[in-house]
Short mmCIF file of C-alpha atoms and ligand atoms in Angstrom, two decimals:
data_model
loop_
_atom_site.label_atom_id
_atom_site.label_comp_id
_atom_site.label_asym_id
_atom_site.label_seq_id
_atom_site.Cartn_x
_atom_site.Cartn_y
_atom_site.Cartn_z
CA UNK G 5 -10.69 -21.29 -1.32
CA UNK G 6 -10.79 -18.84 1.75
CA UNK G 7 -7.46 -16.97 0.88
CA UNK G 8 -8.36 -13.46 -0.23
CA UNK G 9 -5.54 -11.42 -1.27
CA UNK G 10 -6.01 -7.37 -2.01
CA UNK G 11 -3.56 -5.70 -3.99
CA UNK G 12 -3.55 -2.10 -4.75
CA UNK G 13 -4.55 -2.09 -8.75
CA UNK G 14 -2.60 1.84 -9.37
CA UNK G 15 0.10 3.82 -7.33
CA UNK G 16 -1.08 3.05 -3.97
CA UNK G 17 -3.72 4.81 -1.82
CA UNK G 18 -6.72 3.05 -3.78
CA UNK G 19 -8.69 2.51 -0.64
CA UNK G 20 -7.14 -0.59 0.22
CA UNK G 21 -7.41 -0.07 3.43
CA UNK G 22 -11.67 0.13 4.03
CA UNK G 23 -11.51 -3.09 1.86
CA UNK G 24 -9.64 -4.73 4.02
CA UNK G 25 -11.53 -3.26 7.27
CA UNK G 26 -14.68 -4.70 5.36
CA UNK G 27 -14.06 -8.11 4.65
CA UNK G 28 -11.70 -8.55 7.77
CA UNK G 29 -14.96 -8.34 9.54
CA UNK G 30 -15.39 -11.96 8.04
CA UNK G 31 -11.72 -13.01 8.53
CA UNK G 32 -10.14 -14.92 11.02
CA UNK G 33 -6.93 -13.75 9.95
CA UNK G 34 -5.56 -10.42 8.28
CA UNK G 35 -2.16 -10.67 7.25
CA UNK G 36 0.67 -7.83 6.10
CA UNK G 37 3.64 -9.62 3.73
CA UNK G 38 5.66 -6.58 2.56
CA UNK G 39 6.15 -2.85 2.60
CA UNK G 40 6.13 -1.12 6.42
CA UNK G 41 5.40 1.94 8.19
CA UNK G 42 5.74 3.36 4.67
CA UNK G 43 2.14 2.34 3.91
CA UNK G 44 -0.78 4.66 4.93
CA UNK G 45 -4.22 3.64 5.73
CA UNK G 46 -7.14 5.04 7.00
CA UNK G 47 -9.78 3.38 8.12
CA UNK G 48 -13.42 5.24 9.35
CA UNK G 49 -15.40 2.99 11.73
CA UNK G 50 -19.02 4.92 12.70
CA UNK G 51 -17.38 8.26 13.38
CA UNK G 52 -13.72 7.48 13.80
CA UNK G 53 -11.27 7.45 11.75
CA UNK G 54 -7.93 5.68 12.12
CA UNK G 55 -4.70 5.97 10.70
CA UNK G 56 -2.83 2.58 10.40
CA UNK G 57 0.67 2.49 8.85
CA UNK G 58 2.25 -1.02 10.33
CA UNK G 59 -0.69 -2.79 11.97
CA UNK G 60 -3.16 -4.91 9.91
CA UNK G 61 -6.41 -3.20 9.57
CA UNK G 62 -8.27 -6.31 11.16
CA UNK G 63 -7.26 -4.63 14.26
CA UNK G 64 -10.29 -2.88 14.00
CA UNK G 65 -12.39 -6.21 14.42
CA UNK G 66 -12.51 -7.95 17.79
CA UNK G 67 -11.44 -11.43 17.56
CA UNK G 68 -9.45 -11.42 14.26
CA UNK G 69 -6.08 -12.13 14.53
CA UNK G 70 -3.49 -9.58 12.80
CA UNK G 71 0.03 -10.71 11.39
CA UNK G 72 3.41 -8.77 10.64
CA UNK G 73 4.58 -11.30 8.02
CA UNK G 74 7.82 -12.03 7.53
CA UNK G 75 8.33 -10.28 4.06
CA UNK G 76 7.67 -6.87 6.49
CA UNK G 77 10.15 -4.29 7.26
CA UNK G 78 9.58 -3.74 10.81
CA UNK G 79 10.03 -0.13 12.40
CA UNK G 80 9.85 -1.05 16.13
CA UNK G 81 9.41 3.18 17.41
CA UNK G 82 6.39 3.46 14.77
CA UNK G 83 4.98 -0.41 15.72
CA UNK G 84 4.98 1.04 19.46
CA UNK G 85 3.79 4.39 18.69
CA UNK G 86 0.79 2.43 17.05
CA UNK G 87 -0.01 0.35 19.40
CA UNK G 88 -0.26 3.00 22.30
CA UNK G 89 -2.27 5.04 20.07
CA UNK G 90 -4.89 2.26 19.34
CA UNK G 91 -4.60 1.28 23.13
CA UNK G 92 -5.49 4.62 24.04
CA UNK G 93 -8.59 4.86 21.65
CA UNK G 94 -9.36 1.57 23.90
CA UNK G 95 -8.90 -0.86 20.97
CA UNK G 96 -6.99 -3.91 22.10
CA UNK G 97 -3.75 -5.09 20.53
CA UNK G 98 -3.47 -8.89 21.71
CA UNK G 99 -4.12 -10.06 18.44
CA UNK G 100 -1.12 -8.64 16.92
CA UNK G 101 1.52 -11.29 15.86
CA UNK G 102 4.90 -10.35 14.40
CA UNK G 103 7.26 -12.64 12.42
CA UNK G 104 10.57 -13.48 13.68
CA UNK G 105 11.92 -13.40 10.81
CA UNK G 106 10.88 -10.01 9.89
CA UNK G 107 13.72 -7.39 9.82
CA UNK G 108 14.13 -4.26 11.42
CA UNK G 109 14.42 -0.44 9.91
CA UNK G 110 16.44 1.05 12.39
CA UNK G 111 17.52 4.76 12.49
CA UNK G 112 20.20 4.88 10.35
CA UNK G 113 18.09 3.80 7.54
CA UNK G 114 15.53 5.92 7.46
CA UNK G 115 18.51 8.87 8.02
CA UNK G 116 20.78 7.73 5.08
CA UNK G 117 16.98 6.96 3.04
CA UNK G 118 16.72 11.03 3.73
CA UNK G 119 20.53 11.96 2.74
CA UNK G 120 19.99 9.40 -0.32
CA UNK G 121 17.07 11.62 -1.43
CA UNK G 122 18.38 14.77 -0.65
CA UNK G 123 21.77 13.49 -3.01
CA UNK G 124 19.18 12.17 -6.19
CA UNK G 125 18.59 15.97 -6.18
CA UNK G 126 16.07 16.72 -9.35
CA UNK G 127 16.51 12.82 -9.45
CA UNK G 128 14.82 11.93 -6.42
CA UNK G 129 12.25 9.39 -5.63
CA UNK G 130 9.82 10.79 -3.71
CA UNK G 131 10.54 8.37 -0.53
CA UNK G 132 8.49 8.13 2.72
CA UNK G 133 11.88 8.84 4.14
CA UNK G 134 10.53 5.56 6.46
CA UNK G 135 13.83 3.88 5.86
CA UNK G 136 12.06 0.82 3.56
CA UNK G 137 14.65 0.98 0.81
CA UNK G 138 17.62 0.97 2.67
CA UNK G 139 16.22 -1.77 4.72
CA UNK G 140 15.29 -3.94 2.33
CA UNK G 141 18.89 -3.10 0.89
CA UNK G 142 20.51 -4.56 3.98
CA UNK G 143 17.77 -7.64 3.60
CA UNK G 144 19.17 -8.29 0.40
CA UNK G 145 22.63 -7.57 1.02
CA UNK G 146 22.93 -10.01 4.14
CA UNK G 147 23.60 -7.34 6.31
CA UNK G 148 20.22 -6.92 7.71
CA UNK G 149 18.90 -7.67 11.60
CA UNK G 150 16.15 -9.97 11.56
CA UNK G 151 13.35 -9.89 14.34
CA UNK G 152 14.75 -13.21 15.85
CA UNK G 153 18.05 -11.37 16.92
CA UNK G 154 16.71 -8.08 17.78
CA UNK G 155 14.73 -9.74 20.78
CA UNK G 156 17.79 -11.83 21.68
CA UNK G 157 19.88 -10.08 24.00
CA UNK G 158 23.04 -12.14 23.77
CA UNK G 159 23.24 -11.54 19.90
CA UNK G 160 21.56 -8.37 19.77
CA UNK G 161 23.74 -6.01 20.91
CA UNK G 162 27.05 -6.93 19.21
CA UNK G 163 25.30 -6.66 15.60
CA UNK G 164 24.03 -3.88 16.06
CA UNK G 165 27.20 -2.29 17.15
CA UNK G 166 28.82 -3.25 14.25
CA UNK G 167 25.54 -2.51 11.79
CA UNK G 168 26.21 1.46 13.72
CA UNK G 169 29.70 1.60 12.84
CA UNK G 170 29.26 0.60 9.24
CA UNK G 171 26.34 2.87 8.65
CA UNK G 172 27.92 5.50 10.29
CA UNK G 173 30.90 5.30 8.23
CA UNK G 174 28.40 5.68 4.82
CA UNK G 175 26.30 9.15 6.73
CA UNK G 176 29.82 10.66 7.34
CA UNK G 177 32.11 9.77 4.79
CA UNK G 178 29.66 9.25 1.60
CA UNK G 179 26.79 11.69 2.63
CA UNK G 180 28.88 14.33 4.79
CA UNK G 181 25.99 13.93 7.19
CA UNK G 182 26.21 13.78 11.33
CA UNK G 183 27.25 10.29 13.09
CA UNK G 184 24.20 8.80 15.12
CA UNK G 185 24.90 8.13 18.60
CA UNK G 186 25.78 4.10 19.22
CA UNK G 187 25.03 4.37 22.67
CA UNK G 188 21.51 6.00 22.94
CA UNK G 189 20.72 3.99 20.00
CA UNK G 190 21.56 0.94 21.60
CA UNK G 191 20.03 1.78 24.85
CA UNK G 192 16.55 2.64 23.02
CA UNK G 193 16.48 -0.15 20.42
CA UNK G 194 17.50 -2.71 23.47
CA UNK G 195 13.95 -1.10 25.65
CA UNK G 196 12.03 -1.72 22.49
CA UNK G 197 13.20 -5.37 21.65
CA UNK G 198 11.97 -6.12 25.38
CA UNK G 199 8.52 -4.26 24.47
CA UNK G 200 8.04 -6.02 20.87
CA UNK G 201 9.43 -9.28 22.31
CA UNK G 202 5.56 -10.28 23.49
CA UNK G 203 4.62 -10.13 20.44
CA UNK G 204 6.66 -12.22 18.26
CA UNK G 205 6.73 -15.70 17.26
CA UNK G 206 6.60 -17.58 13.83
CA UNK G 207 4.00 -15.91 11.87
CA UNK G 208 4.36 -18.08 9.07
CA UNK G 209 3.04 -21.17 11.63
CA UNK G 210 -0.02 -19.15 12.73
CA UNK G 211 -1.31 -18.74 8.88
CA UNK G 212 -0.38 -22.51 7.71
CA UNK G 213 -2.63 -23.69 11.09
CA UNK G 214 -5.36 -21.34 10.30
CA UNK G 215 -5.67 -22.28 7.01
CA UNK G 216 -5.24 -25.62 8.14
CA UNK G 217 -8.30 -25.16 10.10
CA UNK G 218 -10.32 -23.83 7.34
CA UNK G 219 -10.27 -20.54 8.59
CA UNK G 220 -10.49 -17.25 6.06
CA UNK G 221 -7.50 -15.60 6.32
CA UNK G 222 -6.99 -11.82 4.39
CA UNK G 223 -3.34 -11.07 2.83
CA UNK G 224 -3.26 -7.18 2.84
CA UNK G 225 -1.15 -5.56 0.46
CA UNK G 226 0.30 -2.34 1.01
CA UNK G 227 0.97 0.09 -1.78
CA UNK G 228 0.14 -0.96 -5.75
CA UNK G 229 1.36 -2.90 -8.45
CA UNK G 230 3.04 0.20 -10.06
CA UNK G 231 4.70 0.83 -6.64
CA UNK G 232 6.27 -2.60 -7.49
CA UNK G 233 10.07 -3.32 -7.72
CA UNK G 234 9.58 -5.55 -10.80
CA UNK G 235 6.26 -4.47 -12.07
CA UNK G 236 6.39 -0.98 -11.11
CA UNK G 237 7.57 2.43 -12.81
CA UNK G 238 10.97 1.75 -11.93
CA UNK G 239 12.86 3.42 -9.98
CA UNK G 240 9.98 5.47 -8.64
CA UNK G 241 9.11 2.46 -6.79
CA UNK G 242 9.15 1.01 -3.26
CA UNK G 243 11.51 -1.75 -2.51
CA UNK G 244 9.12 -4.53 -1.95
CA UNK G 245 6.85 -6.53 -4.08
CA UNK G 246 3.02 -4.88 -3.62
CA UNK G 247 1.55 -7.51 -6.34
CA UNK G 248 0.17 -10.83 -5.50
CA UNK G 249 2.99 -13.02 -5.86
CA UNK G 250 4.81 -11.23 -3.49
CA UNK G 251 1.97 -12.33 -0.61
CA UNK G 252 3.38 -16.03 -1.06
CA UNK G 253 6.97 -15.21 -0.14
CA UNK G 254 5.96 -12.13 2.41
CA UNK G 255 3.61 -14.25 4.70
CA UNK G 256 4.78 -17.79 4.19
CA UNK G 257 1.96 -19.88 2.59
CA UNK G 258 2.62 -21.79 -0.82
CA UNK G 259 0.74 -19.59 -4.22
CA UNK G 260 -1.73 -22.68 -4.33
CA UNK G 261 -3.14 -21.19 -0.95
CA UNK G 262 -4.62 -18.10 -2.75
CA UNK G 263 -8.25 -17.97 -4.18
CA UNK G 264 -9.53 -14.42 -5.21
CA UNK G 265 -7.00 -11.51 -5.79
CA UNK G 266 -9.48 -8.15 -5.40
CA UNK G 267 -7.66 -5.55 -7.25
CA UNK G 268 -8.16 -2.54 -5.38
CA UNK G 269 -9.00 0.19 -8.30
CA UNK G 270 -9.99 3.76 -7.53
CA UNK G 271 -12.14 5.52 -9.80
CA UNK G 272 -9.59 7.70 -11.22
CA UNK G 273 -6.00 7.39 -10.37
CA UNK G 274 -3.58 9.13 -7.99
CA UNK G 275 0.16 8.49 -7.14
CA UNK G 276 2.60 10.32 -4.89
CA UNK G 277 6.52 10.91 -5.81
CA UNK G 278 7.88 11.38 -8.85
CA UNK G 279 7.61 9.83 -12.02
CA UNK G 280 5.56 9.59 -15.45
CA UNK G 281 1.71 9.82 -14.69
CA UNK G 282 0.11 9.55 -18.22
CA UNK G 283 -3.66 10.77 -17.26
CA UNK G 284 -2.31 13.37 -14.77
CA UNK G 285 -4.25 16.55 -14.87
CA UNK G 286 -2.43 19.34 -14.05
CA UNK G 287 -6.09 22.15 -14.02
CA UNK G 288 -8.72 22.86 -12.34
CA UNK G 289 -10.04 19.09 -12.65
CA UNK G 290 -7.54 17.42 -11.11
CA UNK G 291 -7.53 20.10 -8.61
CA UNK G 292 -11.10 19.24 -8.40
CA UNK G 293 -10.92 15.30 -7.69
CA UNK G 294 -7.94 16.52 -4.86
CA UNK G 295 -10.35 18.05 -3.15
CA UNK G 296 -13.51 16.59 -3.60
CA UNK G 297 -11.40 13.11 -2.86
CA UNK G 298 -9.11 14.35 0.06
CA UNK G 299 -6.40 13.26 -2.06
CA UNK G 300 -3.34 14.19 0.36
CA UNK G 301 -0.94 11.37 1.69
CA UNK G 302 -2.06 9.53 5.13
CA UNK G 303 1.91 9.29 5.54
CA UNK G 304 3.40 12.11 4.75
CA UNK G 305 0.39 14.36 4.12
CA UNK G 306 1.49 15.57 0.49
CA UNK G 307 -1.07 16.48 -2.01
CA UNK G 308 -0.90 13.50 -4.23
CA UNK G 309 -1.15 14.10 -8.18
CA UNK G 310 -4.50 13.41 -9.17
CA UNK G 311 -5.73 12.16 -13.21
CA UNK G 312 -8.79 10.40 -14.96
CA UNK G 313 -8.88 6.57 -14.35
CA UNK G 314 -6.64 4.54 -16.87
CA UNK G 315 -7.19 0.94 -17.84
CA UNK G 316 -3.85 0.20 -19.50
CA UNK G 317 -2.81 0.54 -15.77
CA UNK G 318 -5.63 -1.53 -14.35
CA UNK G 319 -5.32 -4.39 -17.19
CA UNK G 320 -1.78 -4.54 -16.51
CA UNK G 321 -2.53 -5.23 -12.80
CA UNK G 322 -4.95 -7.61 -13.66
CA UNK G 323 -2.68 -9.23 -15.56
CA UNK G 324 0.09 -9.44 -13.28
CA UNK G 325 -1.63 -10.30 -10.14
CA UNK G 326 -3.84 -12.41 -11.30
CA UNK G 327 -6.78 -9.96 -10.28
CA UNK G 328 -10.29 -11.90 -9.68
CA UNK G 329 -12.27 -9.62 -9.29
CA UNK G 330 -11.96 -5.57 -8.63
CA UNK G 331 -13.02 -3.09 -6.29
CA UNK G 332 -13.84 -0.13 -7.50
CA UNK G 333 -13.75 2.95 -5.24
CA UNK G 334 -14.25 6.44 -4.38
CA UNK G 335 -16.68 6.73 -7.20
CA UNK G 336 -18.43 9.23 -5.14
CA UNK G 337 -15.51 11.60 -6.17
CA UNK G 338 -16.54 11.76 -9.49
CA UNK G 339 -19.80 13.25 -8.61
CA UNK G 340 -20.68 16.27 -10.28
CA UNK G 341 -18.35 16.22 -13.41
CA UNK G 342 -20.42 16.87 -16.35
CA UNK G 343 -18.49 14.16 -18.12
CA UNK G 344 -16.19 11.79 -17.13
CA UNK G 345 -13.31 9.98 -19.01
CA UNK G 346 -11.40 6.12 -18.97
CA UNK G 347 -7.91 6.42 -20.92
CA UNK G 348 -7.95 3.17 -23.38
CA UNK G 349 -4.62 2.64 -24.79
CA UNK G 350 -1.79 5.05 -24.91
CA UNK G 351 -0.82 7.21 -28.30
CA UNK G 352 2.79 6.92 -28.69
CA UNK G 353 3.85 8.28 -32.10
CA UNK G 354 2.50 6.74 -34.56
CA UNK G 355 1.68 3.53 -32.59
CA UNK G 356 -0.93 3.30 -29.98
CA UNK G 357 0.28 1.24 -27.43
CA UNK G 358 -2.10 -1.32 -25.33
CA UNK G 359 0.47 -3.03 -22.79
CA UNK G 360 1.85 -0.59 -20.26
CA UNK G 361 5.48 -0.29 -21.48
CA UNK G 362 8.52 -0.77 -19.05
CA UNK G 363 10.46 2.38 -20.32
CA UNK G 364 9.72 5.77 -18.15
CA UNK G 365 11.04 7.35 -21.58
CA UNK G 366 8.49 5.73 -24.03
CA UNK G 367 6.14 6.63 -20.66
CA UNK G 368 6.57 10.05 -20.68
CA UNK G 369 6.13 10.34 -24.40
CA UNK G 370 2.63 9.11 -24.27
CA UNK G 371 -0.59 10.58 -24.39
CA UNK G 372 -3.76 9.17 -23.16
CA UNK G 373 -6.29 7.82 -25.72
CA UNK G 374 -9.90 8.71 -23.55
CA UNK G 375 -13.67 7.70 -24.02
CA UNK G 376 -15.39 10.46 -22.49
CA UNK G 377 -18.72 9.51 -21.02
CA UNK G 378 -21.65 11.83 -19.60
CA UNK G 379 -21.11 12.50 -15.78
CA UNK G 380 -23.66 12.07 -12.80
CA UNK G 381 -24.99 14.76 -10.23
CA UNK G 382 -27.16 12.18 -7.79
CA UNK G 383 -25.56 11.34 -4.31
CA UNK G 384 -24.48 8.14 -4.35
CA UNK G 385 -23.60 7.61 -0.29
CA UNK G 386 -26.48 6.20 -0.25
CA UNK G 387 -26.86 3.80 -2.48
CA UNK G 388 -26.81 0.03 -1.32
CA UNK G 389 -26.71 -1.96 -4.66
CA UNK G 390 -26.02 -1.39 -8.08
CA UNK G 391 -29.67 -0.83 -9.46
CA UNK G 392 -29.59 2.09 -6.84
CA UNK G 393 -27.48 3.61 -9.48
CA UNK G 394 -27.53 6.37 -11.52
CA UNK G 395 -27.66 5.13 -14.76
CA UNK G 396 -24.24 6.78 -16.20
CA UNK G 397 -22.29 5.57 -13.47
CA UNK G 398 -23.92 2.24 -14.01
CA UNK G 399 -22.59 2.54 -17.39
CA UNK G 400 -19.05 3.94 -16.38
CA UNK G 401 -18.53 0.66 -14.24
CA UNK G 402 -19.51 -1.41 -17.36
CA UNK G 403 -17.26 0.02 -19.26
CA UNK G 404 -14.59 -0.41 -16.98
CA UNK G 405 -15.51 -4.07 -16.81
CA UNK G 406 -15.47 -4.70 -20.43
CA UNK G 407 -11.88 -2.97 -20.44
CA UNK G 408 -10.43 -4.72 -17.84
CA UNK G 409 -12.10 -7.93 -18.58
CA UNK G 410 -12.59 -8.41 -14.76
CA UNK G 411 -15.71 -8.30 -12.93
CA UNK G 412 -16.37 -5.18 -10.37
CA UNK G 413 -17.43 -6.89 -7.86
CA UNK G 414 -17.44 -3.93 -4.75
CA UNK G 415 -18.32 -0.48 -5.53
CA UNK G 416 -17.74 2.15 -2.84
CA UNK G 417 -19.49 4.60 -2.63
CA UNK G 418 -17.91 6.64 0.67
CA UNK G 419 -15.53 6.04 2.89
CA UNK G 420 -17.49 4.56 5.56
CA UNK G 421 -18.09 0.91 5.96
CA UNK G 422 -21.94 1.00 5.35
CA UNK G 423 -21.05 2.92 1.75
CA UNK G 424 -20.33 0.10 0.01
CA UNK G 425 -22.42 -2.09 -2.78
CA UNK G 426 -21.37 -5.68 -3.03
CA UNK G 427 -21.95 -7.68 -6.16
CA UNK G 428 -20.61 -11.06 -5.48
CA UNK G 429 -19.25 -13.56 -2.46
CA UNK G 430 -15.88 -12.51 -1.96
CA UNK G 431 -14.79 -15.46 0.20
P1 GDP T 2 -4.96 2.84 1.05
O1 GDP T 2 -3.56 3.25 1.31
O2 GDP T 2 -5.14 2.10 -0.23
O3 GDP T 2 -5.58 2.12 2.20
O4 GDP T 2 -5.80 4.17 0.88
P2 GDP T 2 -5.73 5.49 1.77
O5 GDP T 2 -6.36 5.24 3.08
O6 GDP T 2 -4.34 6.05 1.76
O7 GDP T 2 -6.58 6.48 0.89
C1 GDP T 2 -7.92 6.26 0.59
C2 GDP T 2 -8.79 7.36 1.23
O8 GDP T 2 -10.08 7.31 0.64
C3 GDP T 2 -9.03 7.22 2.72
O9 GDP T 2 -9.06 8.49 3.29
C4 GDP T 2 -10.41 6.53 2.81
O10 GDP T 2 -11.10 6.83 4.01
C5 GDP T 2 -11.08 7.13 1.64
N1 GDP T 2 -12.09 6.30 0.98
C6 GDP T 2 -12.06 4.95 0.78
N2 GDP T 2 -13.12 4.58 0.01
C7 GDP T 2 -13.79 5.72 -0.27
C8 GDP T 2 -14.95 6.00 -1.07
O11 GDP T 2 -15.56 5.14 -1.67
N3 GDP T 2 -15.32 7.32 -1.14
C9 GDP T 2 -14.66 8.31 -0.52
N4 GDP T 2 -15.11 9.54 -0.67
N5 GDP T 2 -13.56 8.07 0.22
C10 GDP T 2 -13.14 6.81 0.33
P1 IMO T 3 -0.29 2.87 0.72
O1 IMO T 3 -0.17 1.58 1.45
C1 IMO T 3 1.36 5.70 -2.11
C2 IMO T 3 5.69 5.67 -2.75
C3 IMO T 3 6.46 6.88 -2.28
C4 IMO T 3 7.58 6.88 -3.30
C5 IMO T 3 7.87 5.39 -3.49
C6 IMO T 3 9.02 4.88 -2.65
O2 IMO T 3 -0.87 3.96 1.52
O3 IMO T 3 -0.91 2.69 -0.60
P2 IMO T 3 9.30 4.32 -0.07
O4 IMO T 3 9.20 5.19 1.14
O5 IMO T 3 8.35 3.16 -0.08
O6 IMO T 3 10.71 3.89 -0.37
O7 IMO T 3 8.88 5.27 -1.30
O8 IMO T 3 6.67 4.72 -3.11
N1 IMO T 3 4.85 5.03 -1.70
C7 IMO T 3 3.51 5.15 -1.65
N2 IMO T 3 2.66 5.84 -2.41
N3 IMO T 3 0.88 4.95 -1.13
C8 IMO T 3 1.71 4.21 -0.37
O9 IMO T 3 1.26 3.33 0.54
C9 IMO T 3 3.11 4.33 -0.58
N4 IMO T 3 4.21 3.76 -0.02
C10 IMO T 3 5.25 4.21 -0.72
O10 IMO T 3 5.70 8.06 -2.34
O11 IMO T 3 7.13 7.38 -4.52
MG1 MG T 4 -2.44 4.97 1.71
#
């Protein structure tokens, strides 16, 4: 089957995105099905480094062809922005394809997702402030502008008049915040359409006829499965589905399409926003794997919460994706630690628990159950295969493999695309 789907295995920020740079290099077609601007990945090809947030990272590849799916909340200022920054660092952006039946985050969501926030007080999420929730709210509430209409002039502009007024009505009267201006908003949303317009057409078309054709075609997830609205730690969540199922839906090709789901795992974990983080260390070794692994957002550059890796989490991925195989990655990070730990199973009371519970109150009452195992102090950038190894971080991805009960079959090793050991045919 050539239909590889990668889906962030934790909270996101796994590394998804050099993944996906590395096996788009064999793929006619990369493909985004959920999540938008929200998502934050950065890719290093020889010595540059780019930050992608809407565009598929097959961009980076000449001749593979890169798809907004349909299942996409679509910021048209941010898409732009993108593209004129890739243009200028002289990468081309005719490959890009965007669904029409995408919809658009306009303004006014990502202002009331900010007054939402700032109103959860103590309570609040954590958002991008990227306007994904309350875009996917109109999606789901019937209210939403889909790509179709936003490049059609005739029906455009009366929707979005009355999309203004209503959204207004909820800044001012529920939030107490400032009325955005109808008419400047109109004006620049109605330049954009014309600019996005080129791009557009039925994504869901271009993946059946590639796959049609045999061709290899990459489903890129965005986020993780505990980002998830139905798998996730609810309501610290996004709005979207981040797991593999969601793929189907997001880009438009039937669940008997897909053939290896690569769980994207790092090493340790990490999330950003708010909610209960079971292996989070809150000393000097977290502090330590922040730094040694960069660990602030590409989005919204926060320092993201950092904790030894967990395998409740990653079993619970495996389990609900459907995860193939894993990749295992910045394992470089952990160089250095004289010993190095994998939480088991969670201790809650006088149970231990084994399936990563749905209740953020049984959550937060946990505490992690760890096998600690001796550490590493060899460079491993440049190791090329897994004999090249040391031996305790041989025995570290063992362990993990026996745990999850998946194989590991990419290690990374750095963030470049040379740093990586691969195990097995992916495709
Ligand atoms: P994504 O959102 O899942 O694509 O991940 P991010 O790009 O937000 O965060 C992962 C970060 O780790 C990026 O800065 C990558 O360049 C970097 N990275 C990826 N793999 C490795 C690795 O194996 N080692 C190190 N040191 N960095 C890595
Ligand atoms: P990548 O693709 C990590 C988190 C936010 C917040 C919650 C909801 O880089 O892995 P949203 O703006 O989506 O409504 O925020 O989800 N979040 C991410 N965390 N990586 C991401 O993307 C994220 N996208 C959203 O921090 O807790
Ligand atoms: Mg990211």
């Amino acid at each position: 089957m050539s239909t590889v789907v990668i889906v962030g295995a934790q909270w996101g920020d796994e590394g998804k995105g050099k993944v996906i740079d590395y096996l788009a290099n064999e793929a006619d077609v990369v493909v985004r099905g959920q999540g938008g601007n929200n998502a934050g990945h950065t890719v290093v090809v020889g010595d540059k480094k780019y930050a992608l947030h809407l565009i598929p990272s097959g961009i980076l590849n000449e001749g593979t062809i890169n798809v907004i799916g349909n299942g996409v909340v679509f910021d048209p200022e941010g898409f732009l922005k993108e593209v004129e920054g890739l243009r200028a660092q002289g990468i081309s952006t005719d490959s890009i394809c965007v669904s029409d039946r995408a919809h658009i985050v306009f303004p006014y969501h990502r202002e009331i997702d900010r007054l939402a926030e700032e109103a959860r007080g103590v309570d609040q999420i954590g958002t991008t402030k990227k306007g994904i929730g309350p875009s996917y709210m109109d999606k789901v509430e019937r209210s939403g502008i889909r790509m179709c209409d936003f490049i059609d002039p005739e029906i455009f502009e009366p929707i979005f008049r009355k999309q203004i007024e209503a959204k207004n009505k909820i800044i001012t009267q529920i939030y107490g915040g400032t009325a955005l201006d109808a008419e400047e908003m109109i004006k620049t949303y109605t330049a954009y359409a014309a600019q996005v317009k080129p791009f557009v057409t039925d994504a869901s078309v271009v993946v059946y006829d590639a796959l049609r054709a045999g061709k290899k075609v990459l489903l890129e997830g965005a986020q993780g499965t505990l980002l998830d609205l139905d798998y996730g730690t609810y309501p610290y969540v996004t709005s979207s589905h981040p797991t593999a199922g969601g793929f189907t839906i997001g880009s438009g090709i039937g669940p008997n399409e897909i053939g290896e789901v690569v769980g994207i795992t790092k090493a340790y974990t990490t999330r950003v926003g708010k909610g209960p983080f079971v292996t989070e260390l809150d000393d000097e070794v977290g502090e330590r794997i922040r730094i040694a692994g960069h660990e602030f957002g590409t989005t919204t550059g926060r320092p993201r919460r950092c904790g030894w890796l967990d395998t409740v989490i990653v079993k619970y991925s495996a389990r609900v994706n459907g995860m193939t195989c894993i990749a295992l990655m910045l394992l470089d990070v952990l160089t250095g630690f004289e010993t190095v730990k994998i939480c088991t199973g969670y201790q809650y009371g006088d149970t231990v628990i084994e399936h990563f519970p749905a209740s953020l109150n049984v959550l937060s009452k946990c505490e992690p159950i760890y096998e600690t195992f001796p550490g590493w102090t060899e460079d491993l950038s440049a190791c090329r295969s897994y004999e090249e190894l040391p031996e305790n971080a041989k025995r570290y991805i063992d362990r993990i493999e026996a745990l999850v009960g998946v194989p590991v079959k990419i290690v990374s090793v750095g963030p470049k695309r040379s740093e990586t050991i691969i195990r097995g045919s992916i495709y």
